[in-house]
Amino acid sequence: APSVGVPQLQPQLRLFLDDYRGGKDVPITLTRPEAALLILEAELQPSQAYTLTVRGSSHVLDGFGLPLLSANVSFTTAPLDDIYLQPGDALWSSGSSVRFAVGELHVPSTWP
């Protein structure tokens, strides 16, 4: 519902790294730029399994007045490619960030 804000939603969400030790909480940041859009940001690592859990609440209602239901989703992040990549849809994108594969590649000391 439009009256539900990030302060009401944030406590209902938990993201954790699935591992053999039972899971480690991953801090998340929520923003809601529009009534029908919720953006979740977190520092995810490549080739890792995560679970996002939504805790149901009768205090968080949707636009029809129905309560937030409990749910969870598990996913695995993709591995990094073994080549130098810029973020974006293509290798030649104009992104402002860059990532490097670990290995024999030379990492430049300055960015053009």
PDB file of C-alpha atoms in Angstrom:
ATOM      1  CA  ALA A   1       0.000   0.000   0.000  1.00  0.00           C
ATOM      2  CA  PRO A   2       1.201   3.558  -0.574  1.00  0.00           C
ATOM      3  CA  SER A   3       1.152   4.131   3.195  1.00  0.00           C
ATOM      4  CA  VAL A   4       3.704   1.346   3.805  1.00  0.00           C
ATOM      5  CA  GLY A   5       7.237   2.649   3.854  1.00  0.00           C
ATOM      6  CA  VAL A   6      10.737   1.292   4.118  1.00  0.00           C
ATOM      7  CA  PRO A   7      10.714   1.490   7.956  1.00  0.00           C
ATOM      8  CA  GLN A   8       7.816  -1.005   8.030  1.00  0.00           C
ATOM      9  CA  LEU A   9       9.256  -3.293   5.335  1.00  0.00           C
ATOM     10  CA  GLN A  10      12.925  -3.429   6.358  1.00  0.00           C
ATOM     11  CA  PRO A  11      12.396  -5.494   9.546  1.00  0.00           C
ATOM     12  CA  GLN A  12      10.389  -8.056   7.565  1.00  0.00           C
ATOM     13  CA  LEU A  13      13.274  -8.932   5.230  1.00  0.00           C
ATOM     14  CA  ARG A  14      16.385 -10.997   5.929  1.00  0.00           C
ATOM     15  CA  LEU A  15      19.089 -11.881   3.414  1.00  0.00           C
ATOM     16  CA  PHE A  16      21.648 -14.455   4.397  1.00  0.00           C
ATOM     17  CA  LEU A  17      24.530 -16.337   2.857  1.00  0.00           C
ATOM     18  CA  ASP A  18      23.843 -20.065   2.800  1.00  0.00           C
ATOM     19  CA  ASP A  19      26.867 -21.953   4.005  1.00  0.00           C
ATOM     20  CA  TYR A  20      27.742 -25.035   5.989  1.00  0.00           C
ATOM     21  CA  ARG A  21      27.697 -22.994   9.235  1.00  0.00           C
ATOM     22  CA  GLY A  22      23.986 -22.241   8.947  1.00  0.00           C
ATOM     23  CA  GLY A  23      23.997 -18.882   7.222  1.00  0.00           C
ATOM     24  CA  LYS A  24      25.453 -15.429   7.750  1.00  0.00           C
ATOM     25  CA  ASP A  25      23.270 -12.313   7.625  1.00  0.00           C
ATOM     26  CA  VAL A  26      24.040  -9.972   4.749  1.00  0.00           C
ATOM     27  CA  PRO A  27      23.188  -6.305   5.372  1.00  0.00           C
ATOM     28  CA  ILE A  28      20.602  -4.923   2.965  1.00  0.00           C
ATOM     29  CA  THR A  29      19.504  -1.442   2.009  1.00  0.00           C
ATOM     30  CA  LEU A  30      15.939  -0.838   0.878  1.00  0.00           C
ATOM     31  CA  THR A  31      14.639   2.094  -1.104  1.00  0.00           C
ATOM     32  CA  ARG A  32      11.162   2.685  -2.448  1.00  0.00           C
ATOM     33  CA  PRO A  33      11.307   5.298  -5.213  1.00  0.00           C
ATOM     34  CA  GLU A  34       7.714   4.541  -6.300  1.00  0.00           C
ATOM     35  CA  ALA A  35       4.679   2.931  -4.663  1.00  0.00           C
ATOM     36  CA  ALA A  36       5.025  -0.258  -6.750  1.00  0.00           C
ATOM     37  CA  LEU A  37       8.837  -0.458  -6.713  1.00  0.00           C
ATOM     38  CA  LEU A  38      11.048  -1.722  -3.893  1.00  0.00           C
ATOM     39  CA  ILE A  39      14.810  -1.835  -4.497  1.00  0.00           C
ATOM     40  CA  LEU A  40      16.954  -4.122  -2.358  1.00  0.00           C
ATOM     41  CA  GLU A  41      20.720  -3.570  -2.469  1.00  0.00           C
ATOM     42  CA  ALA A  42      23.372  -5.798  -0.896  1.00  0.00           C
ATOM     43  CA  GLU A  43      27.032  -6.645  -1.359  1.00  0.00           C
ATOM     44  CA  LEU A  44      26.762 -10.074  -2.935  1.00  0.00           C
ATOM     45  CA  GLN A  45      29.755 -12.229  -3.774  1.00  0.00           C
ATOM     46  CA  PRO A  46      30.181 -14.352  -6.914  1.00  0.00           C
ATOM     47  CA  SER A  47      29.424 -18.080  -6.863  1.00  0.00           C
ATOM     48  CA  GLN A  48      27.582 -17.929  -3.531  1.00  0.00           C
ATOM     49  CA  ALA A  49      24.166 -19.220  -2.461  1.00  0.00           C
ATOM     50  CA  TYR A  50      21.818 -16.790  -0.702  1.00  0.00           C
ATOM     51  CA  THR A  51      18.318 -16.896   0.750  1.00  0.00           C
ATOM     52  CA  LEU A  52      15.975 -13.925   1.051  1.00  0.00           C
ATOM     53  CA  THR A  53      13.314 -14.442   3.696  1.00  0.00           C
ATOM     54  CA  VAL A  54      10.155 -12.362   4.040  1.00  0.00           C
ATOM     55  CA  ARG A  55       8.520 -12.532   7.464  1.00  0.00           C
ATOM     56  CA  GLY A  56       4.753 -12.168   7.311  1.00  0.00           C
ATOM     57  CA  SER A  57       3.101  -9.331   9.188  1.00  0.00           C
ATOM     58  CA  SER A  58      -0.467  -8.297   9.847  1.00  0.00           C
ATOM     59  CA  HIS A  59       0.824  -4.715  10.273  1.00  0.00           C
ATOM     60  CA  VAL A  60       2.159  -4.482   6.695  1.00  0.00           C
ATOM     61  CA  LEU A  61      -0.791  -4.368   4.319  1.00  0.00           C
ATOM     62  CA  ASP A  62      -0.930  -4.287   0.529  1.00  0.00           C
ATOM     63  CA  GLY A  63      -3.169  -2.039  -1.560  1.00  0.00           C
ATOM     64  CA  PHE A  64      -6.125  -4.412  -1.026  1.00  0.00           C
ATOM     65  CA  GLY A  65      -5.682  -4.437   2.765  1.00  0.00           C
ATOM     66  CA  LEU A  66      -4.202  -7.949   2.797  1.00  0.00           C
ATOM     67  CA  PRO A  67      -1.308  -8.743   5.165  1.00  0.00           C
ATOM     68  CA  LEU A  68       2.238  -9.418   4.047  1.00  0.00           C
ATOM     69  CA  LEU A  69       2.723 -13.177   3.676  1.00  0.00           C
ATOM     70  CA  SER A  70       5.806 -15.138   4.664  1.00  0.00           C
ATOM     71  CA  ALA A  71       7.976 -16.328   1.797  1.00  0.00           C
ATOM     72  CA  ASN A  72      11.543 -17.117   0.888  1.00  0.00           C
ATOM     73  CA  VAL A  73      13.604 -17.453  -2.243  1.00  0.00           C
ATOM     74  CA  SER A  74      17.043 -19.005  -2.661  1.00  0.00           C
ATOM     75  CA  PHE A  75      19.445 -18.106  -5.442  1.00  0.00           C
ATOM     76  CA  THR A  76      23.071 -18.507  -6.428  1.00  0.00           C
ATOM     77  CA  THR A  77      25.115 -15.686  -7.889  1.00  0.00           C
ATOM     78  CA  ALA A  78      27.023 -16.284 -11.099  1.00  0.00           C
ATOM     79  CA  PRO A  79      30.783 -16.722 -11.115  1.00  0.00           C
ATOM     80  CA  LEU A  80      32.956 -13.909 -12.418  1.00  0.00           C
ATOM     81  CA  ASP A  81      34.173 -14.385 -15.951  1.00  0.00           C
ATOM     82  CA  ASP A  82      37.868 -15.081 -16.426  1.00  0.00           C
ATOM     83  CA  ILE A  83      38.453 -11.907 -18.413  1.00  0.00           C
ATOM     84  CA  TYR A  84      38.514  -8.190 -17.726  1.00  0.00           C
ATOM     85  CA  LEU A  85      34.951  -6.841 -17.781  1.00  0.00           C
ATOM     86  CA  GLN A  86      33.228  -3.509 -17.409  1.00  0.00           C
ATOM     87  CA  PRO A  87      29.690  -3.545 -16.061  1.00  0.00           C
ATOM     88  CA  GLY A  88      26.936  -3.239 -18.611  1.00  0.00           C
ATOM     89  CA  ASP A  89      25.486  -5.157 -21.516  1.00  0.00           C
ATOM     90  CA  ALA A  90      28.701  -5.427 -23.513  1.00  0.00           C
ATOM     91  CA  LEU A  91      32.450  -5.554 -22.958  1.00  0.00           C
ATOM     92  CA  TRP A  92      32.790  -2.023 -24.302  1.00  0.00           C
ATOM     93  CA  SER A  93      30.194  -0.401 -22.036  1.00  0.00           C
ATOM     94  CA  SER A  94      30.806   3.001 -20.527  1.00  0.00           C
ATOM     95  CA  GLY A  95      30.319   2.020 -16.881  1.00  0.00           C
ATOM     96  CA  SER A  96      32.146   3.891 -14.144  1.00  0.00           C
ATOM     97  CA  SER A  97      33.125   0.738 -12.263  1.00  0.00           C
ATOM     98  CA  VAL A  98      35.367  -2.096 -13.298  1.00  0.00           C
ATOM     99  CA  ARG A  99      36.233  -5.561 -12.042  1.00  0.00           C
ATOM    100  CA  PHE A 100      39.266  -7.754 -12.651  1.00  0.00           C
ATOM    101  CA  ALA A 101      39.649 -11.488 -12.658  1.00  0.00           C
ATOM    102  CA  VAL A 102      42.168 -12.895 -10.237  1.00  0.00           C
ATOM    103  CA  GLY A 103      45.078 -14.502 -11.987  1.00  0.00           C
ATOM    104  CA  GLU A 104      47.686 -13.578 -14.531  1.00  0.00           C
ATOM    105  CA  LEU A 105      45.957 -10.475 -15.890  1.00  0.00           C
ATOM    106  CA  HIS A 106      47.714  -7.161 -15.385  1.00  0.00           C
ATOM    107  CA  VAL A 107      45.620  -4.696 -13.390  1.00  0.00           C
ATOM    108  CA  PRO A 108      46.307  -1.114 -14.562  1.00  0.00           C
ATOM    109  CA  SER A 109      47.333   1.387 -11.914  1.00  0.00           C
ATOM    110  CA  THR A 110      45.231   4.185 -13.470  1.00  0.00           C
ATOM    111  CA  TRP A 111      41.893   4.307 -15.240  1.00  0.00           C
ATOM    112  CA  PRO A 112      41.650   6.236 -18.535  1.00  0.00           C
TER     113      PRO A 112
END
